[in-house]
Amino acid sequence: VKVVGMFRLNITEDGKIVGDSGWKKNQVTNLGFNQYLVSALGSIAGSKYVSHVALGTGGAPAASDTSLAGEQSVRASVTAATSSASKTVRFTATFDSAVSFVTASKNISNIGLFNTSTAAGGTLFAGNTFTSSAVATNQNVNATYDIVFS
């Protein structure tokens, strides 16, 4: 069984897409495999599940990373969806300008999936980098993140 992930970000302003990362592959971390997949399948104490997405200004996480470089101070809650015939779980989240996820224009360049809403807390399951994109305080960022088992 292989685990492959991919994500896509859209930056929107006034309901129109003004930036699109395109689909990018992810990096599952060592603790992502251990705590989110192996431990969860075995119902082992301390197993984790994805509940939030974080954005940051840093680079791609290494397999040994537990946090996201340059993480911003607000994480977005995910909605998870799959179908009974699917081998994919899709996480979606919105970083809403109304909750001031950025307080000044910033360049964002990485994304990560976490098990807690606390910025700089929890354990990074997976993430990666994308072409740095400027996001303003009046813009939203919509994230779609798929984890596929094949």
Coordinates of C-alpha atoms in Angstrom, one line a residue:
V1 CA 0.0 0.0 0.0
K2 CA 1.3 3.4 -0.9
V3 CA 0.2 6.7 0.6
V4 CA 0.3 9.6 -1.8
G5 CA -0.9 13.1 -1.0
M6 CA -1.5 16.3 -3.0
F7 CA -2.8 19.7 -2.3
R8 CA -4.0 22.8 -4.0
L9 CA -4.5 26.4 -2.8
N10 CA -6.6 29.1 -4.2
I11 CA -6.3 32.7 -3.1
T12 CA -9.6 34.5 -3.6
E13 CA -10.7 38.1 -3.4
D14 CA -14.3 39.2 -3.8
G15 CA -15.3 35.7 -4.8
K16 CA -12.8 35.5 -7.7
I17 CA -9.7 33.3 -7.8
V18 CA -6.6 35.6 -7.9
G19 CA -4.0 32.9 -7.2
D20 CA -3.7 29.1 -7.7
S21 CA -0.9 26.8 -6.7
G22 CA -2.0 24.0 -9.0
W23 CA -1.8 20.4 -7.6
K24 CA 1.4 19.7 -5.7
K25 CA 2.6 16.5 -4.1
N26 CA 3.2 16.3 -0.3
Q27 CA 5.7 14.9 2.1
V28 CA 4.4 12.6 4.9
T29 CA 6.6 12.9 8.0
N30 CA 8.0 10.0 10.0
L31 CA 5.6 10.8 12.9
G32 CA 2.8 11.3 10.3
F33 CA 3.2 7.6 9.3
N34 CA 3.7 6.4 12.9
Q35 CA 1.1 8.4 14.9
Y36 CA -1.6 9.2 12.3
L37 CA -1.5 5.9 10.3
V38 CA 0.2 3.0 12.1
S39 CA -1.0 3.9 15.6
A40 CA -4.5 4.9 14.4
L41 CA -5.0 1.6 12.6
G42 CA -4.0 -0.3 15.8
S43 CA -6.1 1.9 18.1
I44 CA -2.9 2.6 20.0
A45 CA -2.9 5.3 22.7
G46 CA -1.5 8.6 21.4
S47 CA -2.7 8.1 17.8
K48 CA -3.7 11.3 16.1
Y49 CA -6.0 12.5 13.4
V50 CA -6.0 15.5 11.1
S51 CA -8.2 18.4 12.2
H52 CA -6.4 21.5 11.0
V53 CA -4.4 23.0 8.2
A54 CA -1.6 25.5 8.7
L55 CA 0.1 27.9 6.2
G56 CA 3.6 29.2 6.6
T57 CA 6.4 31.3 5.0
G58 CA 9.1 28.6 5.0
G59 CA 10.3 25.7 2.9
A60 CA 9.3 22.1 2.5
P61 CA 9.2 20.0 5.7
A62 CA 11.7 17.2 6.0
A63 CA 10.6 13.7 6.9
S64 CA 11.8 14.2 10.4
D65 CA 10.0 17.6 11.0
T66 CA 7.2 17.9 13.5
S67 CA 6.4 21.5 12.8
L68 CA 5.9 23.8 9.8
A69 CA 8.6 26.4 9.1
G70 CA 7.4 30.0 9.3
E71 CA 3.9 28.9 10.4
Q72 CA 1.4 31.7 10.6
S73 CA -0.6 32.3 13.9
V74 CA -4.0 31.0 12.7
R75 CA -4.9 27.4 11.7
A76 CA -8.0 26.5 9.8
S77 CA -10.3 23.7 10.8
V78 CA -10.7 21.0 8.1
T79 CA -13.8 19.3 6.8
A80 CA -12.9 15.7 5.8
A81 CA -14.8 13.7 3.2
T82 CA -14.6 10.4 1.4
S83 CA -16.9 7.9 -0.1
S84 CA -17.4 4.2 0.7
A85 CA -15.8 3.2 -2.6
S86 CA -12.9 5.6 -2.3
K87 CA -9.3 5.1 -1.2
T88 CA -9.0 8.9 -0.8
V89 CA -9.7 11.3 2.0
R90 CA -10.1 14.9 1.1
F91 CA -9.5 17.7 3.6
T92 CA -10.8 21.2 2.8
A93 CA -10.3 24.4 4.8
T94 CA -10.6 28.1 4.3
F95 CA -8.4 30.8 5.8
D96 CA -10.9 33.6 6.0
S97 CA -9.8 37.2 5.9
A98 CA -12.6 38.0 8.3
V99 CA -10.7 36.1 11.1
S100 CA -7.5 38.0 10.3
F101 CA -5.4 35.0 9.5
V102 CA -2.8 37.5 8.3
T103 CA -2.6 41.0 9.8
A104 CA -0.5 42.4 7.0
S105 CA 0.3 41.3 3.4
K106 CA 2.5 38.2 3.5
N107 CA 4.1 35.8 1.2
I108 CA 3.0 32.2 2.0
S109 CA 5.0 29.3 0.7
N110 CA 4.2 26.1 2.6
I111 CA 1.2 24.1 4.0
G112 CA 0.8 21.4 6.6
L113 CA -1.8 19.1 8.2
F114 CA -2.0 19.0 12.0
N115 CA -4.0 17.4 14.8
T116 CA -4.7 20.6 16.8
S117 CA -5.8 24.2 16.4
T118 CA -2.9 25.6 18.4
A119 CA -0.4 27.3 16.1
A120 CA 3.1 25.8 16.6
G121 CA 1.5 22.9 18.6
G122 CA 0.6 19.3 17.7
T123 CA 2.4 17.1 15.3
L124 CA 2.8 17.6 11.5
F125 CA 1.3 14.8 9.5
A126 CA 2.2 16.0 6.0
G127 CA 3.0 19.1 4.1
N128 CA 5.1 20.7 1.4
T129 CA 6.0 23.9 -0.3
F130 CA 4.6 25.8 -3.3
T131 CA 5.6 28.8 -5.3
S132 CA 5.6 31.8 -2.9
S133 CA 2.3 33.7 -3.2
A134 CA 1.4 37.1 -1.8
V135 CA -1.8 37.2 0.3
A136 CA -3.4 40.4 1.5
T137 CA -5.6 41.0 4.5
N138 CA -8.7 41.2 2.3
Q139 CA -8.1 37.8 0.7
N140 CA -9.1 34.3 1.6
V141 CA -7.1 31.1 1.0
N142 CA -9.0 27.9 0.2
A143 CA -7.0 24.7 0.7
T144 CA -7.9 21.2 -0.7
Y145 CA -5.6 18.4 0.5
D146 CA -6.1 14.7 -0.7
I147 CA -4.5 11.7 0.9
V148 CA -4.7 8.7 -1.4
F149 CA -4.0 5.0 -0.6
S150 CA -3.1 2.9 -3.6

